[in-house]
């Protein structure tokens, strides 16, 4: 499939089949994603891949941490900037509304929304979880480069018939993950990626998010 086709095909999948993904498959995806560009070829990414018992252990620890602190750990920075302005605010709200509507969860049903959020911490049933780890010394640029790696990984997975969901939600248990993986002080978990085979029956996987048209974000000069 062409890169353009893959870009159009990739979506965030939030329900996975109970079908394993081999270590070799993940290694191959990482082997592709490592060719992502990064400023100065710094390659600021590190990853921790969990499956089987290691995956279950993370899920278990996250559950305990969230039971203790349902709002999540304080974190080093908010997942979204506080007071998100337009047009970003409406886009985020729309995506949430559409997702919960597909899941049959009403705006008022806070408990069901909370339950749906909790599925993040089970990788939405995916057999593999990938944690993106970055050195705290890295700046804005290197964080962006990490994103390039993640998109490459997602597209490579898509080509193999696999599906992904990137998961910043894991930042809610960042301290717990740091301790769990015994990371050195200078490293931190940025984001998770759920990886597996999409459940074609799950309504939530029918979500197709919109994008602003080119005119809304691009300025052309000198043509
Ligand atoms: C870095 C990153 C982190 C994300 N974190 C989450 C998350 O924690 N939970 C979730 O359900 N979706 C998460 N998403 C998925 C976004 O909601 C999704 O990409 C967006 O709504 C666009 O939809 P699409 O991926 O289906 O095109 C994340 C996406 C990115 C790029």
PDB file of N, CA, C and O in Angstrom, residues 152-223:
ATOM      1  N   UNK A 152       5.735   6.923  12.090  1.00  0.00           N
ATOM      2  CA  UNK A 152       6.359   5.895  11.232  1.00  0.00           C
ATOM      3  C   UNK A 152       5.973   4.512  11.726  1.00  0.00           C
ATOM      4  O   UNK A 152       5.643   3.610  10.942  1.00  0.00           O
ATOM      5  N   UNK A 153       6.039   4.350  13.035  1.00  0.00           N
ATOM      6  CA  UNK A 153       5.708   3.062  13.638  1.00  0.00           C
ATOM      7  C   UNK A 153       4.254   2.694  13.318  1.00  0.00           C
ATOM      8  O   UNK A 153       3.957   1.560  12.917  1.00  0.00           O
ATOM      9  N   UNK A 154       3.375   3.665  13.465  1.00  0.00           N
ATOM     10  CA  UNK A 154       1.947   3.408  13.220  1.00  0.00           C
ATOM     11  C   UNK A 154       1.689   3.042  11.758  1.00  0.00           C
ATOM     12  O   UNK A 154       0.897   2.140  11.462  1.00  0.00           O
ATOM     13  N   UNK A 155       2.355   3.729  10.855  1.00  0.00           N
ATOM     14  CA  UNK A 155       2.142   3.441   9.422  1.00  0.00           C
ATOM     15  C   UNK A 155       2.726   2.085   9.042  1.00  0.00           C
ATOM     16  O   UNK A 155       2.126   1.335   8.267  1.00  0.00           O
ATOM     17  N   UNK A 156       3.884   1.771   9.608  1.00  0.00           N
ATOM     18  CA  UNK A 156       4.487   0.461   9.340  1.00  0.00           C
ATOM     19  C   UNK A 156       3.567  -0.643   9.863  1.00  0.00           C
ATOM     20  O   UNK A 156       3.383  -1.681   9.218  1.00  0.00           O
ATOM     21  N   UNK A 157       2.979  -0.419  11.029  1.00  0.00           N
ATOM     22  CA  UNK A 157       2.052  -1.395  11.606  1.00  0.00           C
ATOM     23  C   UNK A 157       0.834  -1.571  10.700  1.00  0.00           C
ATOM     24  O   UNK A 157       0.392  -2.688  10.425  1.00  0.00           O
ATOM     25  N   UNK A 158       0.332  -0.446  10.244  1.00  0.00           N
ATOM     26  CA  UNK A 158      -0.836  -0.454   9.347  1.00  0.00           C
ATOM     27  C   UNK A 158      -0.556  -1.318   8.116  1.00  0.00           C
ATOM     28  O   UNK A 158      -1.393  -2.111   7.689  1.00  0.00           O
ATOM     29  N   UNK A 159       0.634  -1.177   7.588  1.00  0.00           N
ATOM     30  CA  UNK A 159       0.983  -1.938   6.381  1.00  0.00           C
ATOM     31  C   UNK A 159       0.979  -3.437   6.649  1.00  0.00           C
ATOM     32  O   UNK A 159       0.710  -4.236   5.754  1.00  0.00           O
ATOM     33  N   UNK A 160       1.264  -3.802   7.890  1.00  0.00           N
ATOM     34  CA  UNK A 160       1.282  -5.229   8.263  1.00  0.00           C
ATOM     35  C   UNK A 160      -0.101  -5.735   8.674  1.00  0.00           C
ATOM     36  O   UNK A 160      -0.233  -6.838   9.209  1.00  0.00           O
ATOM     37  N   UNK A 161      -1.124  -4.888   8.505  1.00  0.00           N
ATOM     38  CA  UNK A 161      -2.474  -5.299   8.889  1.00  0.00           C
ATOM     39  C   UNK A 161      -2.724  -5.138  10.376  1.00  0.00           C
ATOM     40  O   UNK A 161      -3.732  -5.632  10.910  1.00  0.00           O
ATOM     41  N   UNK A 162      -1.803  -4.454  11.054  1.00  0.00           N
ATOM     42  CA  UNK A 162      -1.964  -4.207  12.490  1.00  0.00           C
ATOM     43  C   UNK A 162      -2.589  -2.834  12.709  1.00  0.00           C
ATOM     44  O   UNK A 162      -2.651  -2.021  11.792  1.00  0.00           O
ATOM     45  N   UNK A 163      -3.013  -2.600  13.940  1.00  0.00           N
ATOM     46  CA  UNK A 163      -3.627  -1.314  14.267  1.00  0.00           C
ATOM     47  C   UNK A 163      -2.968  -0.766  15.526  1.00  0.00           C
ATOM     48  O   UNK A 163      -2.363  -1.513  16.302  1.00  0.00           O
ATOM     49  N   UNK A 164      -3.104   0.541  15.704  1.00  0.00           N
ATOM     50  CA  UNK A 164      -2.466   1.198  16.850  1.00  0.00           C
ATOM     51  C   UNK A 164      -3.419   2.204  17.490  1.00  0.00           C
ATOM     52  O   UNK A 164      -4.371   2.668  16.852  1.00  0.00           O
ATOM     53  N   UNK A 165      -3.131   2.529  18.719  1.00  0.00           N
ATOM     54  CA  UNK A 165      -3.700   3.739  19.325  1.00  0.00           C
ATOM     55  C   UNK A 165      -2.605   4.362  20.162  1.00  0.00           C
ATOM     56  O   UNK A 165      -2.064   3.722  21.066  1.00  0.00           O
ATOM     57  N   UNK A 166      -2.248   5.584  19.840  1.00  0.00           N
ATOM     58  CA  UNK A 166      -1.278   6.285  20.684  1.00  0.00           C
ATOM     59  C   UNK A 166      -1.997   6.693  21.956  1.00  0.00           C
ATOM     60  O   UNK A 166      -3.188   6.987  21.931  1.00  0.00           O
ATOM     61  N   UNK A 167      -1.273   6.692  23.044  1.00  0.00           N
ATOM     62  CA  UNK A 167      -1.948   6.853  24.328  1.00  0.00           C
ATOM     63  C   UNK A 167      -1.177   7.763  25.291  1.00  0.00           C
ATOM     64  O   UNK A 167      -0.367   7.296  26.085  1.00  0.00           O
ATOM     65  N   UNK A 168      -1.514   9.031  25.206  1.00  0.00           N
ATOM     66  CA  UNK A 168      -0.945   9.963  26.189  1.00  0.00           C
ATOM     67  C   UNK A 168      -1.548   9.734  27.569  1.00  0.00           C
ATOM     68  O   UNK A 168      -1.006  10.218  28.559  1.00  0.00           O
ATOM     69  N   UNK A 169      -2.670   9.024  27.598  1.00  0.00           N
ATOM     70  CA  UNK A 169      -3.341   8.766  28.876  1.00  0.00           C
ATOM     71  C   UNK A 169      -2.382   8.152  29.903  1.00  0.00           C
ATOM     72  O   UNK A 169      -2.525   8.387  31.102  1.00  0.00           O
ATOM     73  N   UNK A 170      -1.388   7.425  29.408  1.00  0.00           N
ATOM     74  CA  UNK A 170      -0.444   6.785  30.336  1.00  0.00           C
ATOM     75  C   UNK A 170       0.315   7.805  31.178  1.00  0.00           C
ATOM     76  O   UNK A 170       0.908   7.451  32.201  1.00  0.00           O
ATOM     77  N   UNK A 171       0.288   9.080  30.733  1.00  0.00           N
ATOM     78  CA  UNK A 171       0.934  10.131  31.538  1.00  0.00           C
ATOM     79  C   UNK A 171       0.265  10.255  32.910  1.00  0.00           C
ATOM     80  O   UNK A 171       0.872  10.760  33.853  1.00  0.00           O
ATOM     81  N   UNK A 172      -0.968   9.780  33.008  1.00  0.00           N
ATOM     82  CA  UNK A 172      -1.667   9.839  34.301  1.00  0.00           C
ATOM     83  C   UNK A 172      -1.014   8.947  35.346  1.00  0.00           C
ATOM     84  O   UNK A 172      -1.268   9.099  36.542  1.00  0.00           O
ATOM     85  N   UNK A 173      -0.220   7.994  34.886  1.00  0.00           N
ATOM     86  CA  UNK A 173       0.483   7.103  35.832  1.00  0.00           C
ATOM     87  C   UNK A 173       1.992   7.122  35.536  1.00  0.00           C
ATOM     88  O   UNK A 173       2.669   6.119  35.711  1.00  0.00           O
ATOM     89  N   UNK A 174       2.461   8.279  35.133  1.00  0.00           N
ATOM     90  CA  UNK A 174       3.875   8.381  34.717  1.00  0.00           C
ATOM     91  C   UNK A 174       4.836   8.002  35.847  1.00  0.00           C
ATOM     92  O   UNK A 174       5.821   7.295  35.613  1.00  0.00           O
ATOM     93  N   UNK A 175       4.544   8.458  37.060  1.00  0.00           N
ATOM     94  CA  UNK A 175       5.458   8.147  38.184  1.00  0.00           C
ATOM     95  C   UNK A 175       5.477   6.645  38.443  1.00  0.00           C
ATOM     96  O   UNK A 175       6.531   6.059  38.703  1.00  0.00           O
ATOM     97  N   UNK A 176       4.317   6.046  38.375  1.00  0.00           N
ATOM     98  CA  UNK A 176       4.202   4.602  38.597  1.00  0.00           C
ATOM     99  C   UNK A 176       4.993   3.843  37.536  1.00  0.00           C
ATOM    100  O   UNK A 176       5.721   2.895  37.838  1.00  0.00           O
ATOM    101  N   UNK A 177       4.862   4.278  36.280  1.00  0.00           N
ATOM    102  CA  UNK A 177       5.598   3.617  35.189  1.00  0.00           C
ATOM    103  C   UNK A 177       7.099   3.786  35.371  1.00  0.00           C
ATOM    104  O   UNK A 177       7.878   2.858  35.141  1.00  0.00           O
ATOM    105  N   UNK A 178       7.488   4.983  35.810  1.00  0.00           N
ATOM    106  CA  UNK A 178       8.905   5.273  36.015  1.00  0.00           C
ATOM    107  C   UNK A 178       9.494   4.288  37.025  1.00  0.00           C
ATOM    108  O   UNK A 178      10.562   3.698  36.805  1.00  0.00           O
ATOM    109  N   UNK A 179       8.751   4.093  38.111  1.00  0.00           N
ATOM    110  CA  UNK A 179       9.221   3.168  39.154  1.00  0.00           C
ATOM    111  C   UNK A 179       9.157   1.728  38.644  1.00  0.00           C
ATOM    112  O   UNK A 179      10.087   0.940  38.838  1.00  0.00           O
ATOM    113  N   UNK A 180       8.066   1.411  37.970  1.00  0.00           N
ATOM    114  CA  UNK A 180       7.863   0.040  37.496  1.00  0.00           C
ATOM    115  C   UNK A 180       8.989  -0.397  36.555  1.00  0.00           C
ATOM    116  O   UNK A 180       9.500  -1.516  36.666  1.00  0.00           O
ATOM    117  N   UNK A 181       9.361   0.472  35.640  1.00  0.00           N
ATOM    118  CA  UNK A 181      10.403   0.127  34.670  1.00  0.00           C
ATOM    119  C   UNK A 181      11.807   0.442  35.183  1.00  0.00           C
ATOM    120  O   UNK A 181      12.788   0.269  34.452  1.00  0.00           O
ATOM    121  N   UNK A 182      11.850   0.951  36.402  1.00  0.00           N
ATOM    122  CA  UNK A 182      13.140   1.300  37.029  1.00  0.00           C
ATOM    123  C   UNK A 182      13.974   2.175  36.102  1.00  0.00           C
ATOM    124  O   UNK A 182      15.160   1.908  35.846  1.00  0.00           O
ATOM    125  N   UNK A 183      13.312   3.208  35.593  1.00  0.00           N
ATOM    126  CA  UNK A 183      13.996   4.125  34.682  1.00  0.00           C
ATOM    127  C   UNK A 183      14.966   4.998  35.468  1.00  0.00           C
ATOM    128  O   UNK A 183      14.687   5.356  36.615  1.00  0.00           O
ATOM    129  N   UNK A 184      16.080   5.376  34.858  1.00  0.00           N
ATOM    130  CA  UNK A 184      16.966   6.331  35.527  1.00  0.00           C
ATOM    131  C   UNK A 184      16.254   7.680  35.667  1.00  0.00           C
ATOM    132  O   UNK A 184      15.320   7.978  34.903  1.00  0.00           O
ATOM    133  N   UNK A 185      16.702   8.468  36.625  1.00  0.00           N
ATOM    134  CA  UNK A 185      16.026   9.736  36.939  1.00  0.00           C
ATOM    135  C   UNK A 185      15.850  10.610  35.701  1.00  0.00           C
ATOM    136  O   UNK A 185      14.835  11.309  35.564  1.00  0.00           O
ATOM    137  N   UNK A 186      16.807  10.594  34.786  1.00  0.00           N
ATOM    138  CA  UNK A 186      16.759  11.527  33.647  1.00  0.00           C
ATOM    139  C   UNK A 186      15.767  11.097  32.557  1.00  0.00           C
ATOM    140  O   UNK A 186      15.513  11.849  31.622  1.00  0.00           O
ATOM    141  N   UNK A 187      15.219   9.901  32.664  1.00  0.00           N
ATOM    142  CA  UNK A 187      14.298   9.447  31.626  1.00  0.00           C
ATOM    143  C   UNK A 187      12.853   9.509  32.095  1.00  0.00           C
ATOM    144  O   UNK A 187      12.577   9.366  33.289  1.00  0.00           O
ATOM    145  N   UNK A 188      11.951   9.699  31.152  1.00  0.00           N
ATOM    146  CA  UNK A 188      10.529   9.696  31.486  1.00  0.00           C
ATOM    147  C   UNK A 188       9.719   9.047  30.362  1.00  0.00           C
ATOM    148  O   UNK A 188      10.121   9.069  29.195  1.00  0.00           O
ATOM    149  N   UNK A 189       8.591   8.471  30.750  1.00  0.00           N
ATOM    150  CA  UNK A 189       7.678   7.915  29.748  1.00  0.00           C
ATOM    151  C   UNK A 189       6.856   9.073  29.192  1.00  0.00           C
ATOM    152  O   UNK A 189       6.251   9.827  29.950  1.00  0.00           O
ATOM    153  N   UNK A 190       6.876   9.220  27.888  1.00  0.00           N
ATOM    154  CA  UNK A 190       6.042  10.253  27.261  1.00  0.00           C
ATOM    155  C   UNK A 190       4.646   9.721  26.974  1.00  0.00           C
ATOM    156  O   UNK A 190       3.641  10.310  27.342  1.00  0.00           O
ATOM    157  N   UNK A 191       4.576   8.547  26.310  1.00  0.00           N
ATOM    158  CA  UNK A 191       3.322   8.131  25.690  1.00  0.00           C
ATOM    159  C   UNK A 191       3.327   6.615  25.527  1.00  0.00           C
ATOM    160  O   UNK A 191       4.401   6.000  25.470  1.00  0.00           O
ATOM    161  N   UNK A 192       2.165   6.025  25.477  1.00  0.00           N
ATOM    162  CA  UNK A 192       2.064   4.606  25.157  1.00  0.00           C
ATOM    163  C   UNK A 192       1.530   4.446  23.747  1.00  0.00           C
ATOM    164  O   UNK A 192       0.980   5.386  23.161  1.00  0.00           O
ATOM    165  N   UNK A 193       1.719   3.272  23.194  1.00  0.00           N
ATOM    166  CA  UNK A 193       1.075   2.924  21.916  1.00  0.00           C
ATOM    167  C   UNK A 193       0.529   1.503  22.059  1.00  0.00           C
ATOM    168  O   UNK A 193       1.302   0.570  22.322  1.00  0.00           O
ATOM    169  N   UNK A 194      -0.775   1.370  21.918  1.00  0.00           N
ATOM    170  CA  UNK A 194      -1.382   0.039  21.906  1.00  0.00           C
ATOM    171  C   UNK A 194      -1.214  -0.528  20.508  1.00  0.00           C
ATOM    172  O   UNK A 194      -1.429   0.173  19.512  1.00  0.00           O
ATOM    173  N   UNK A 195      -0.832  -1.790  20.432  1.00  0.00           N
ATOM    174  CA  UNK A 195      -0.573  -2.425  19.131  1.00  0.00           C
ATOM    175  C   UNK A 195      -1.215  -3.798  19.073  1.00  0.00           C
ATOM    176  O   UNK A 195      -1.015  -4.629  19.977  1.00  0.00           O
ATOM    177  N   UNK A 196      -1.959  -4.039  18.017  1.00  0.00           N
ATOM    178  CA  UNK A 196      -2.578  -5.356  17.862  1.00  0.00           C
ATOM    179  C   UNK A 196      -3.465  -5.380  16.627  1.00  0.00           C
ATOM    180  O   UNK A 196      -3.318  -4.547  15.726  1.00  0.00           O
ATOM    181  N   UNK A 197      -4.371  -6.336  16.615  1.00  0.00           N
ATOM    182  CA  UNK A 197      -5.308  -6.460  15.495  1.00  0.00           C
ATOM    183  C   UNK A 197      -6.646  -5.834  15.889  1.00  0.00           C
ATOM    184  O   UNK A 197      -7.175  -6.140  16.967  1.00  0.00           O
ATOM    185  N   UNK A 198      -7.151  -4.976  15.038  1.00  0.00           N
ATOM    186  CA  UNK A 198      -8.398  -4.275  15.333  1.00  0.00           C
ATOM    187  C   UNK A 198      -9.570  -5.248  15.409  1.00  0.00           C
ATOM    188  O   UNK A 198      -9.634  -6.204  14.627  1.00  0.00           O
ATOM    189  N   UNK A 199     -10.466  -4.995  16.344  1.00  0.00           N
ATOM    190  CA  UNK A 199     -11.711  -5.759  16.410  1.00  0.00           C
ATOM    191  C   UNK A 199     -12.703  -5.107  15.446  1.00  0.00           C
ATOM    192  O   UNK A 199     -13.184  -4.000  15.695  1.00  0.00           O
ATOM    193  N   UNK A 200     -13.002  -5.794  14.334  1.00  0.00           N
ATOM    194  CA  UNK A 200     -13.864  -5.157  13.327  1.00  0.00           C
ATOM    195  C   UNK A 200     -15.309  -5.004  13.801  1.00  0.00           C
ATOM    196  O   UNK A 200     -16.075  -4.221  13.232  1.00  0.00           O
ATOM    197  N   UNK A 201     -15.671  -5.753  14.845  1.00  0.00           N
ATOM    198  CA  UNK A 201     -17.053  -5.706  15.350  1.00  0.00           C
ATOM    199  C   UNK A 201     -17.283  -4.546  16.315  1.00  0.00           C
ATOM    200  O   UNK A 201     -18.433  -4.210  16.604  1.00  0.00           O
ATOM    201  N   UNK A 202     -16.217  -3.994  16.857  1.00  0.00           N
ATOM    202  CA  UNK A 202     -16.374  -2.984  17.908  1.00  0.00           C
ATOM    203  C   UNK A 202     -16.832  -1.646  17.332  1.00  0.00           C
ATOM    204  O   UNK A 202     -16.198  -1.100  16.420  1.00  0.00           O
ATOM    205  N   UNK A 203     -17.926  -1.133  17.871  1.00  0.00           N
ATOM    206  CA  UNK A 203     -18.499   0.117  17.356  1.00  0.00           C
ATOM    207  C   UNK A 203     -17.495   1.262  17.426  1.00  0.00           C
ATOM    208  O   UNK A 203     -17.410   2.087  16.507  1.00  0.00           O
ATOM    209  N   UNK A 204     -16.705   1.291  18.502  1.00  0.00           N
ATOM    210  CA  UNK A 204     -15.783   2.422  18.704  1.00  0.00           C
ATOM    211  C   UNK A 204     -14.758   2.521  17.563  1.00  0.00           C
ATOM    212  O   UNK A 204     -14.279   3.619  17.249  1.00  0.00           O
ATOM    213  N   UNK A 205     -14.474   1.390  16.940  1.00  0.00           N
ATOM    214  CA  UNK A 205     -13.502   1.419  15.839  1.00  0.00           C
ATOM    215  C   UNK A 205     -14.096   1.999  14.554  1.00  0.00           C
ATOM    216  O   UNK A 205     -13.403   2.142  13.552  1.00  0.00           O
ATOM    217  N   UNK A 206     -15.370   2.333  14.618  1.00  0.00           N
ATOM    218  CA  UNK A 206     -16.018   2.991  13.473  1.00  0.00           C
ATOM    219  C   UNK A 206     -15.785   4.491  13.479  1.00  0.00           C
ATOM    220  O   UNK A 206     -16.212   5.200  12.566  1.00  0.00           O
ATOM    221  N   UNK A 207     -15.097   4.983  14.512  1.00  0.00           N
ATOM    222  CA  UNK A 207     -14.868   6.427  14.605  1.00  0.00           C
ATOM    223  C   UNK A 207     -13.954   6.927  13.484  1.00  0.00           C
ATOM    224  O   UNK A 207     -12.856   6.404  13.292  1.00  0.00           O
ATOM    225  N   UNK A 208     -14.453   7.905  12.753  1.00  0.00           N
ATOM    226  CA  UNK A 208     -13.618   8.556  11.724  1.00  0.00           C
ATOM    227  C   UNK A 208     -13.590  10.037  12.062  1.00  0.00           C
ATOM    228  O   UNK A 208     -14.602  10.721  11.952  1.00  0.00           O
ATOM    229  N   UNK A 209     -12.449  10.486  12.493  1.00  0.00           N
ATOM    230  CA  UNK A 209     -12.328  11.882  12.904  1.00  0.00           C
ATOM    231  C   UNK A 209     -12.156  12.782  11.681  1.00  0.00           C
ATOM    232  O   UNK A 209     -11.676  12.338  10.640  1.00  0.00           O
ATOM    233  N   UNK A 210     -12.532  14.035  11.859  1.00  0.00           N
ATOM    234  CA  UNK A 210     -12.425  14.995  10.755  1.00  0.00           C
ATOM    235  C   UNK A 210     -11.081  15.710  10.819  1.00  0.00           C
ATOM    236  O   UNK A 210     -10.339  15.578  11.792  1.00  0.00           O
ATOM    237  N   UNK A 211     -10.743  16.419   9.778  1.00  0.00           N
ATOM    238  CA  UNK A 211      -9.566  17.284   9.778  1.00  0.00           C
ATOM    239  C   UNK A 211      -9.958  18.612   9.142  1.00  0.00           C
ATOM    240  O   UNK A 211     -10.765  18.648   8.200  1.00  0.00           O
ATOM    241  N   UNK A 212      -9.364  19.661   9.650  1.00  0.00           N
ATOM    242  CA  UNK A 212      -9.566  20.978   9.038  1.00  0.00           C
ATOM    243  C   UNK A 212      -8.968  20.946   7.632  1.00  0.00           C
ATOM    244  O   UNK A 212      -7.943  20.284   7.409  1.00  0.00           O
ATOM    245  N   UNK A 213      -9.597  21.641   6.699  1.00  0.00           N
ATOM    246  CA  UNK A 213      -9.057  21.657   5.327  1.00  0.00           C
ATOM    247  C   UNK A 213      -7.746  22.449   5.265  1.00  0.00           C
ATOM    248  O   UNK A 213      -7.450  23.243   6.160  1.00  0.00           O
ATOM    249  N   UNK A 214      -7.020  22.226   4.207  1.00  0.00           N
ATOM    250  CA  UNK A 214      -5.704  22.878   4.032  1.00  0.00           C
ATOM    251  C   UNK A 214      -5.808  24.399   4.220  1.00  0.00           C
ATOM    252  O   UNK A 214      -4.973  25.011   4.902  1.00  0.00           O
ATOM    253  N   UNK A 215      -6.881  25.003   3.678  1.00  0.00           N
ATOM    254  CA  UNK A 215      -7.021  26.473   3.765  1.00  0.00           C
ATOM    255  C   UNK A 215      -7.070  26.952   5.214  1.00  0.00           C
ATOM    256  O   UNK A 215      -6.771  28.107   5.509  1.00  0.00           O
ATOM    257  N   UNK A 216      -7.479  26.063   6.115  1.00  0.00           N
ATOM    258  CA  UNK A 216      -7.634  26.478   7.511  1.00  0.00           C
ATOM    259  C   UNK A 216      -6.298  26.573   8.243  1.00  0.00           C
ATOM    260  O   UNK A 216      -6.223  27.191   9.298  1.00  0.00           O
ATOM    261  N   UNK A 217      -5.261  25.934   7.704  1.00  0.00           N
ATOM    262  CA  UNK A 217      -3.998  25.963   8.450  1.00  0.00           C
ATOM    263  C   UNK A 217      -2.781  26.348   7.613  1.00  0.00           C
ATOM    264  O   UNK A 217      -1.704  26.573   8.161  1.00  0.00           O
ATOM    265  N   UNK A 218      -2.961  26.465   6.290  1.00  0.00           N
ATOM    266  CA  UNK A 218      -1.794  26.741   5.449  1.00  0.00           C
ATOM    267  C   UNK A 218      -1.901  28.113   4.801  1.00  0.00           C
ATOM    268  O   UNK A 218      -2.985  28.562   4.425  1.00  0.00           O
ATOM    269  N   UNK A 219      -0.777  28.751   4.706  1.00  0.00           N
ATOM    270  CA  UNK A 219      -0.689  30.042   4.038  1.00  0.00           C
ATOM    271  C   UNK A 219       0.281  29.869   2.888  1.00  0.00           C
ATOM    272  O   UNK A 219       1.360  29.294   3.084  1.00  0.00           O
ATOM    273  N   UNK A 220      -0.101  30.295   1.722  1.00  0.00           N
ATOM    274  CA  UNK A 220       0.793  30.161   0.563  1.00  0.00           C
ATOM    275  C   UNK A 220       1.267  31.542   0.138  1.00  0.00           C
ATOM    276  O   UNK A 220       0.441  32.419  -0.046  1.00  0.00           O
ATOM    277  N   UNK A 221       2.522  31.708   0.012  1.00  0.00           N
ATOM    278  CA  UNK A 221       3.063  33.004  -0.402  1.00  0.00           C
ATOM    279  C   UNK A 221       4.035  32.817  -1.556  1.00  0.00           C
ATOM    280  O   UNK A 221       4.776  31.848  -1.592  1.00  0.00           O
ATOM    281  N   UNK A 222       4.017  33.728  -2.465  1.00  0.00           N
ATOM    282  CA  UNK A 222       5.031  33.767  -3.523  1.00  0.00           C
ATOM    283  C   UNK A 222       4.820  32.781  -4.645  1.00  0.00           C
ATOM    284  O   UNK A 222       5.726  32.596  -5.472  1.00  0.00           O
ATOM    285  N   UNK A 223       3.662  32.145  -4.715  1.00  0.00           N
ATOM    286  CA  UNK A 223       3.417  31.236  -5.839  1.00  0.00           C
ATOM    287  C   UNK A 223       2.989  32.004  -7.071  1.00  0.00           C
ATOM    288  O   UNK A 223       2.371  33.045  -6.952  1.00  0.00           O
TER     289      UNK A 223
END
